[in-house]
Each structure stands twice: as C-alpha cells, then as structure tokens.
Short mmCIF file of N, CA and C in Angstrom, two decimals:
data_model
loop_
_atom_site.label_atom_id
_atom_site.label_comp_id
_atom_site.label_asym_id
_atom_site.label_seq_id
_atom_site.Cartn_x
_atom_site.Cartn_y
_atom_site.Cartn_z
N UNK A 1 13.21 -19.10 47.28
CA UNK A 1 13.02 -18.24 46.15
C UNK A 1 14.15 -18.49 45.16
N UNK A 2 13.80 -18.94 44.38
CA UNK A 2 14.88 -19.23 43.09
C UNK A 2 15.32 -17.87 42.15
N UNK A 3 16.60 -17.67 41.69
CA UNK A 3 16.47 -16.80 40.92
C UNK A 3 15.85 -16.88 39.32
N UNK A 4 15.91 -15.82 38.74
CA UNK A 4 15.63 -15.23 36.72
C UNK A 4 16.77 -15.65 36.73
N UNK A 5 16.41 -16.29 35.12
CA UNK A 5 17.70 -16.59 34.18
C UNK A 5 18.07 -15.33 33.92
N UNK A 6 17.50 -14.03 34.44
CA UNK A 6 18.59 -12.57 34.18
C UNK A 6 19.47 -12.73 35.48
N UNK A 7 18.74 -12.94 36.46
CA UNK A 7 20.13 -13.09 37.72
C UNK A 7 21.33 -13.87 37.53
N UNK A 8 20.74 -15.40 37.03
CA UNK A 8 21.91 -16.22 36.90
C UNK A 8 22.80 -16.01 35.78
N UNK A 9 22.60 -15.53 35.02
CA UNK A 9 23.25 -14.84 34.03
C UNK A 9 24.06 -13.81 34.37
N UNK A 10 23.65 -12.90 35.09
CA UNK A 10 24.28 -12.20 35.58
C UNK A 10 25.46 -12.45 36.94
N UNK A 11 25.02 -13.05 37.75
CA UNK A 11 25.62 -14.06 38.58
C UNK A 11 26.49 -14.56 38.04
N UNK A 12 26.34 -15.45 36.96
CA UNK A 12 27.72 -16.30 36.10
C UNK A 12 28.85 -15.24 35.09
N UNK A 13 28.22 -14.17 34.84
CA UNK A 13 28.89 -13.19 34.15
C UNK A 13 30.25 -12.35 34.84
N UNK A 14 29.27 -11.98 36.39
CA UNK A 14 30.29 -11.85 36.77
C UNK A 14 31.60 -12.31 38.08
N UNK A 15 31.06 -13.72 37.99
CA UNK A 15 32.19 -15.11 38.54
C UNK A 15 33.27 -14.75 36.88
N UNK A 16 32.26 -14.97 35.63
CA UNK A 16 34.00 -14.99 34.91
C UNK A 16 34.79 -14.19 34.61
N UNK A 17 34.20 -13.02 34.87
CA UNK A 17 35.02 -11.64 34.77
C UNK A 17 36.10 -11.52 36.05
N UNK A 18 35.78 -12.30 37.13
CA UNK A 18 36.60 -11.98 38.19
C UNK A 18 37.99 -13.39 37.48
N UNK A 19 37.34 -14.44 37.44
CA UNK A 19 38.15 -15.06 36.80
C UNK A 19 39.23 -15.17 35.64
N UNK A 20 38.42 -14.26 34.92
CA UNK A 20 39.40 -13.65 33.72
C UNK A 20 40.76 -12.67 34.61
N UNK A 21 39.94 -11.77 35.11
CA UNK A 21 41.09 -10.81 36.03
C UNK A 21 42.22 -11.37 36.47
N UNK A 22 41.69 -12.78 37.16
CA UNK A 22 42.45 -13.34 37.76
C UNK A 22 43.58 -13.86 37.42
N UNK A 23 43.48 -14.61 35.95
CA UNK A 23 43.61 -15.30 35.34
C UNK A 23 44.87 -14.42 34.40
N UNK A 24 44.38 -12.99 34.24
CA UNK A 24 45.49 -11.94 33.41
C UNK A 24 46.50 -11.50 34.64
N UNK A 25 46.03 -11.52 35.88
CA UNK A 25 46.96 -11.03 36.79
C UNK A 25 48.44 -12.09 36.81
N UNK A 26 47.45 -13.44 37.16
CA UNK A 26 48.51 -14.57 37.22
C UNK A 26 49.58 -14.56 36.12
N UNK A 27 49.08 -14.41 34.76
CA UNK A 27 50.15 -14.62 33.92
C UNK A 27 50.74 -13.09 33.52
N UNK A 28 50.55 -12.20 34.17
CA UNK A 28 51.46 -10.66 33.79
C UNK A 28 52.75 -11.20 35.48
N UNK A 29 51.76 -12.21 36.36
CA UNK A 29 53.33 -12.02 37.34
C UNK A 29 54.15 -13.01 37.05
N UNK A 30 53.37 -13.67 36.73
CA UNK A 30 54.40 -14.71 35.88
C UNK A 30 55.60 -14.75 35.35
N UNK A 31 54.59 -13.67 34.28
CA UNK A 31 55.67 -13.66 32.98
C UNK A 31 57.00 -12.45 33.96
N UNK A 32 56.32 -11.38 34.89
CA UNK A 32 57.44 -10.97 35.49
C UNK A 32 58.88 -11.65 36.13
N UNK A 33 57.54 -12.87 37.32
CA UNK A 33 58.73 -13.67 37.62
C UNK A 33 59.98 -14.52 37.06
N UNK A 34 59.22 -14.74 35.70
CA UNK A 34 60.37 -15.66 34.97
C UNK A 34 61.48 -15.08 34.32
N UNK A 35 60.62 -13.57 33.93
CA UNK A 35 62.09 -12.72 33.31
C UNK A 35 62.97 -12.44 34.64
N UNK A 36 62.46 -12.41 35.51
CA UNK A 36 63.44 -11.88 36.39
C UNK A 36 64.76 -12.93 37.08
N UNK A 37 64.13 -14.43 36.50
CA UNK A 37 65.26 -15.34 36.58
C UNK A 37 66.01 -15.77 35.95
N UNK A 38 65.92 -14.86 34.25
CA UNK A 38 66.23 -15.20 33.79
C UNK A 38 67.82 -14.56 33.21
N UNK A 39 68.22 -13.62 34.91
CA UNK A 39 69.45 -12.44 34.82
C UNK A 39 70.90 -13.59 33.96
N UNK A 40 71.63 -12.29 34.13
CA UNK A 40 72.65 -13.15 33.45
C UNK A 40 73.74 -13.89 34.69
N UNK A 41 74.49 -14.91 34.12
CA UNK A 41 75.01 -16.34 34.80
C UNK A 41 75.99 -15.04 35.43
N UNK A 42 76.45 -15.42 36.48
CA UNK A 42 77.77 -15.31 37.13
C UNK A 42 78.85 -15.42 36.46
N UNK A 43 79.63 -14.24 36.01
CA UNK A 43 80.87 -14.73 35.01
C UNK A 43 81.56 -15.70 36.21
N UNK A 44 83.19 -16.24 35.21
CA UNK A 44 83.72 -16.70 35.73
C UNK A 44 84.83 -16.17 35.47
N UNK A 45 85.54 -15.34 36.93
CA UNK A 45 86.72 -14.73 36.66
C UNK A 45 87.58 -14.57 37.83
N UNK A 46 88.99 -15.12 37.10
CA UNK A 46 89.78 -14.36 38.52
C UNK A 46 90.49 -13.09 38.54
N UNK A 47 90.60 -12.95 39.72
CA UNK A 47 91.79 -12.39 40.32
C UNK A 47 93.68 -12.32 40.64
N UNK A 48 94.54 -11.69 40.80
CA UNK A 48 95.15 -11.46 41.46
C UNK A 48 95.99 -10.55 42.00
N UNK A 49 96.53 -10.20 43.30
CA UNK A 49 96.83 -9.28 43.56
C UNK A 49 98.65 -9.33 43.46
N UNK A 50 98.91 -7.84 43.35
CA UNK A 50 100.24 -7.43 43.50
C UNK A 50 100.54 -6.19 44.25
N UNK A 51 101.61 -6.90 45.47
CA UNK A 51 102.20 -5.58 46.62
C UNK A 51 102.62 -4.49 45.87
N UNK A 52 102.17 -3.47 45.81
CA UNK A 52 102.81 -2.07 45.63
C UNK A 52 103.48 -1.81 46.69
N UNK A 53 103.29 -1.25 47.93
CA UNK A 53 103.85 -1.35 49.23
C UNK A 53 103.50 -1.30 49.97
N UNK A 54 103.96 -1.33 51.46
CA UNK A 54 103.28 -1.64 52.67
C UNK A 54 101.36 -1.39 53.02
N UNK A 55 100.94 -0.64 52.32
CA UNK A 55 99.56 -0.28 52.31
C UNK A 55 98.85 -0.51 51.07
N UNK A 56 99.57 -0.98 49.83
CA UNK A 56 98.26 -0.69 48.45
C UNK A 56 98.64 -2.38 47.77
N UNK A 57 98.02 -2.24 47.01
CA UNK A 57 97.85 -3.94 46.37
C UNK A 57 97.48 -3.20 45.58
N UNK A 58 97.40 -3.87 44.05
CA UNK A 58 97.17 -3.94 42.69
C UNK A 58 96.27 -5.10 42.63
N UNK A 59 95.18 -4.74 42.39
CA UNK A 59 93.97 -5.79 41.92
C UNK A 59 93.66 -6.15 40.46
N UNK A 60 94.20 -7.21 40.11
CA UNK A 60 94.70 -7.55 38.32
C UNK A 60 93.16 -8.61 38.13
N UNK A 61 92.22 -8.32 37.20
CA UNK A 61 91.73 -9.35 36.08
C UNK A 61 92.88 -10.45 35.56
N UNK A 62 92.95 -11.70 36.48
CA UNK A 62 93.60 -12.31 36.03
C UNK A 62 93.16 -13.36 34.88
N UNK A 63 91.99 -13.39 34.05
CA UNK A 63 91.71 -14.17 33.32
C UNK A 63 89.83 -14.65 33.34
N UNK A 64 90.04 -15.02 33.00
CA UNK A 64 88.27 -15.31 32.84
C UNK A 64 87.13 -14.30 31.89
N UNK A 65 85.83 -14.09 32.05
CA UNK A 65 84.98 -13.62 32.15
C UNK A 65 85.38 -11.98 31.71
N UNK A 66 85.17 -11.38 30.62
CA UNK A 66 84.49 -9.43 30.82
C UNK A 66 83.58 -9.39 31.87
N UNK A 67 84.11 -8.43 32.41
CA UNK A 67 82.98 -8.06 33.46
C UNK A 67 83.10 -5.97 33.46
N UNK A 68 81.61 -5.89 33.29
CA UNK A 68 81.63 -4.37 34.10
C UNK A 68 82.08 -4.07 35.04
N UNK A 69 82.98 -2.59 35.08
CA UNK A 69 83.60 -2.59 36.40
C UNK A 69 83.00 -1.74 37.32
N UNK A 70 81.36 -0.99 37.09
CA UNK A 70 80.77 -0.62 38.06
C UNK A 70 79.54 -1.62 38.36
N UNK A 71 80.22 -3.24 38.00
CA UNK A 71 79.36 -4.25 38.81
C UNK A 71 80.21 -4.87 39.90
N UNK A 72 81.32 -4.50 40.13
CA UNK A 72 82.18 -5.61 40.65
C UNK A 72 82.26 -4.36 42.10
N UNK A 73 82.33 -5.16 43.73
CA UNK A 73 82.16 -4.74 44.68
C UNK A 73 83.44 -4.98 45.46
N UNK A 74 84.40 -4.36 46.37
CA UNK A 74 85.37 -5.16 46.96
C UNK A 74 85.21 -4.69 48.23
N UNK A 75 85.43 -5.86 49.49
CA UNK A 75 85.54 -5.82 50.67
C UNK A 75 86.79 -6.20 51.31
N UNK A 76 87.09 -5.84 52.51
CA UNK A 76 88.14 -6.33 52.86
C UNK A 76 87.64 -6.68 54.69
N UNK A 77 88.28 -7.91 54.43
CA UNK A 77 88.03 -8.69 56.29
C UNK A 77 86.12 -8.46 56.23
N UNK A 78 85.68 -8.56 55.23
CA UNK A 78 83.92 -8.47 55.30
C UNK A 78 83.39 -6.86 55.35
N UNK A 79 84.15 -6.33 55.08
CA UNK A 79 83.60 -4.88 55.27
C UNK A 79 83.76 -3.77 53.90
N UNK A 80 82.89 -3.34 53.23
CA UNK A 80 82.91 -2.73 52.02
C UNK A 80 84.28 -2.03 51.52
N UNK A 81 84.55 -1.76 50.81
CA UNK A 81 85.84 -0.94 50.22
C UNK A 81 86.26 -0.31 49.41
N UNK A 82 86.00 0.87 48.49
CA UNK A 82 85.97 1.52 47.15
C UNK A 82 87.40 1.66 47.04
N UNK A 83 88.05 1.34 45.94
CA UNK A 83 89.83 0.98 45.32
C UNK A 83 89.70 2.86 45.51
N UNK A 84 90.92 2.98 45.21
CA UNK A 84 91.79 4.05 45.03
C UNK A 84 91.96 4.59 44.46
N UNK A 85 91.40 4.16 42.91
CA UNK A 85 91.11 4.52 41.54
C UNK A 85 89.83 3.66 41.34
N UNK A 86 89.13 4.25 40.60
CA UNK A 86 87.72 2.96 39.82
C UNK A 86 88.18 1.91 38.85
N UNK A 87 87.46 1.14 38.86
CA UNK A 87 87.93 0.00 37.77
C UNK A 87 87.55 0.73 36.66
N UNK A 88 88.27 0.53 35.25
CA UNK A 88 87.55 0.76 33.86
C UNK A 88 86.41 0.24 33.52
N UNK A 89 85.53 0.94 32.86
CA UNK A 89 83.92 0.31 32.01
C UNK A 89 83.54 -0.79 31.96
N UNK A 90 84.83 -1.25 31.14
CA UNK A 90 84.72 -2.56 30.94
C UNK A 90 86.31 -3.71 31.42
N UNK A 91 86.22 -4.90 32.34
CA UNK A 91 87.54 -4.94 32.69
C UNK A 91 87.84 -6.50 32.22
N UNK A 92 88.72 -6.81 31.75
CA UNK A 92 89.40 -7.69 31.15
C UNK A 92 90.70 -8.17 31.56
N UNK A 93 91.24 -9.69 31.05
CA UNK A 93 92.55 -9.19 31.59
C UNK A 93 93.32 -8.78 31.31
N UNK A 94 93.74 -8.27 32.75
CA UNK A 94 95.35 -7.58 32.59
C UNK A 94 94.78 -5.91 33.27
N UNK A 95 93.30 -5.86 33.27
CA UNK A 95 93.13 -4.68 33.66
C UNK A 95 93.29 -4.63 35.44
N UNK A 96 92.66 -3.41 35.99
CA UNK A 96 92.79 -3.79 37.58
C UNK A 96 92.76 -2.47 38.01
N UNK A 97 93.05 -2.50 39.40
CA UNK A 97 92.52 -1.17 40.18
C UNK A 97 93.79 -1.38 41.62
N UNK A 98 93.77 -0.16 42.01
CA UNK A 98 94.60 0.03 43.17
C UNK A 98 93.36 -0.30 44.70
N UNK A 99 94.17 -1.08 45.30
CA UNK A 99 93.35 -0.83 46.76
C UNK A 99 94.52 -0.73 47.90
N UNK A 100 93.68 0.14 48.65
CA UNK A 100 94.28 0.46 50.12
C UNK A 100 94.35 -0.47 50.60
N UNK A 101 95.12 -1.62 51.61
CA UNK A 101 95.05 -2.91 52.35
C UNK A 101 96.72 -3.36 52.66
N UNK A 102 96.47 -3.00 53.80
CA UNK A 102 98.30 -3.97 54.23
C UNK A 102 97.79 -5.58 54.13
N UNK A 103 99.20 -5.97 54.79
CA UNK A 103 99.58 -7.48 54.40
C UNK A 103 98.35 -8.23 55.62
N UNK A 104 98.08 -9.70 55.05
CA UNK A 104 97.52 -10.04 56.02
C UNK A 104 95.92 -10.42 56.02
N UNK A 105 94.97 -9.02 55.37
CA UNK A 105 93.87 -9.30 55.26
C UNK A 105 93.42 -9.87 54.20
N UNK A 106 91.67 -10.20 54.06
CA UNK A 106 91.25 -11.17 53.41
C UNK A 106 90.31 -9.61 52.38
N UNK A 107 90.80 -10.42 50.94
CA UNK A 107 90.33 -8.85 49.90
C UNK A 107 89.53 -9.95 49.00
N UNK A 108 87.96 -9.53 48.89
CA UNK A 108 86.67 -10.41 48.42
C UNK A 108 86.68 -9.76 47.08
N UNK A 109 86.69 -9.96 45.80
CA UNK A 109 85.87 -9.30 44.71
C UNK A 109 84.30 -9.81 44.51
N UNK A 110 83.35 -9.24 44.45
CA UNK A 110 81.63 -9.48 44.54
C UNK A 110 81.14 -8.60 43.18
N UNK A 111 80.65 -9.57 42.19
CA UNK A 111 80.20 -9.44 41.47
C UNK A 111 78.24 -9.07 41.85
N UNK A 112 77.93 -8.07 41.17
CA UNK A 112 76.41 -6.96 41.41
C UNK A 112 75.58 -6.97 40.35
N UNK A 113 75.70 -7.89 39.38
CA UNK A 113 74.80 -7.55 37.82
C UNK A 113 73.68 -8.88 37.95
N UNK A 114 72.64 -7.73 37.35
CA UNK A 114 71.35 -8.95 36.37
C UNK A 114 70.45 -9.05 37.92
N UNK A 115 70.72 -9.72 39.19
CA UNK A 115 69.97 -10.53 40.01
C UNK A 115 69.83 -9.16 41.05
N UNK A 116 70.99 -8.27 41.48
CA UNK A 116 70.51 -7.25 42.71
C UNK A 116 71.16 -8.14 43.82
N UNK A 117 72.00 -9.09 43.79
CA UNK A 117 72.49 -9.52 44.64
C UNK A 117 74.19 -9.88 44.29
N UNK A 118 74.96 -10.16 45.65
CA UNK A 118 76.11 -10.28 45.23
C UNK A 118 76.77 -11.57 45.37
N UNK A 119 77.48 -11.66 44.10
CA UNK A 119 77.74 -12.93 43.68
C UNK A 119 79.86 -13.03 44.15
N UNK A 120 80.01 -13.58 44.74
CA UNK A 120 81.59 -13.91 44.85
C UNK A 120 82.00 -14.13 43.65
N UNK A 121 83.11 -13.58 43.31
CA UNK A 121 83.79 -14.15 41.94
C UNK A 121 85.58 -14.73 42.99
N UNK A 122 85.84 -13.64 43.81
CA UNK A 122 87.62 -14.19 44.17
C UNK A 122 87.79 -13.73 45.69
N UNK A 123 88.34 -14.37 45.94
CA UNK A 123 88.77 -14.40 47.74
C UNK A 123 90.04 -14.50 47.93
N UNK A 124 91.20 -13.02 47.92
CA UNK A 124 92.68 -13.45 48.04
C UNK A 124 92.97 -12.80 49.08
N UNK A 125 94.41 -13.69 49.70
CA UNK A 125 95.03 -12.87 50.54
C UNK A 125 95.97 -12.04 50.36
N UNK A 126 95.73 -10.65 51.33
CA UNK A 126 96.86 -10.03 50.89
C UNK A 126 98.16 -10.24 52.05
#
C-alpha cells in the first residue's frame, strides 16, 4: 500500500521540523560551548613572601598581572587556607595579605576567574 501525496508531505514535513530543531539546538550549544572557552587567559603574576615571625608571612604581589583578590585561592602543604586579612579588590604590586604559616612549608597562590577552575599562578617556600 503506497502512501497520498498528503501523507508524504506530511511525512517529509515533519522529518524537517525535527531537523530544524535539531539543527537550532546544535548551534544554541555551540554557540554556548565556545563562549565558555573563550574565559579570560591566566594572568601572569608573581609572588613573594616576607617573615613577619615565627608563624605569619607577608604575601606581596610581586609584579606581573592585576588580579582580583576574591579570585586568588591560597593553600599551604596542598590544603586550603584563608590569609589573616583578605586581599584588596583589586591587587597589584606591592599589595599583599598576611598568612598564618611557620618556616618550612610549601604556600601555593591559585588563581579562580573566567574557567571555574584553578589555575597556579606561584609556589613559594616559606
């Protein structure tokens, strides 16, 4: 039994409607995926630290990169660490923050902007 040119018509009408769908889905994730790679670069910035005394270090913007300072993350020996004071808004050099840490351990700064992931910017010892 063959179909009416109303079936196949209808039949072909709606193959391109699914195709169209398809076709708007693909390029709305698209266009998601590409903005979403398109975060901003990894500054490039250092660090360095200075002994206050037996327990605190001074964490100095030694040069590089502006960076936000509620993007920047610090760990110590691999394990999270909030300074002693917050970094300023915006940190530049010469700016910096107090952290708790005797002599000895390993103090990470991890940059948090644009991607949702954390990016190393400095690895010093204290």
């Amino acid at each position: 039994m063959s179909l009416s040119p109303d079936r196949k018509l209808d039949a072909l009408g709606a193959v391109l409607v699914v195709l169209v769908i398809f076709g708007v889905g693909l390029a709305v994730f698209g266009a998601i995926e590409v903005s979403e790679d398109d975060g901003e670069a990894t500054p490039e910035t250092n660090f360095s630290v200075e002994r206050i005394n037996d327990s605190h270090v001074r964490l100095v913007h030694a040069g590089g990169d502006v960076v936000r300072g509620d993007e920047l993350v610090l760990t110590i020996d691999g394990r999270d660490r909030v300074p002693v004071q917050p970094f300023p808004p915006s940190v530049s050099e010469g700016d910096g923050t107090i952290v708790r840490v005797s002599e000895g351990h390993t103090l990470r700064v991890y940059w948090t902007g644009g991607r949702g992931t954390q990016e190393r910017l400095d690895s010093l010892e204290t």
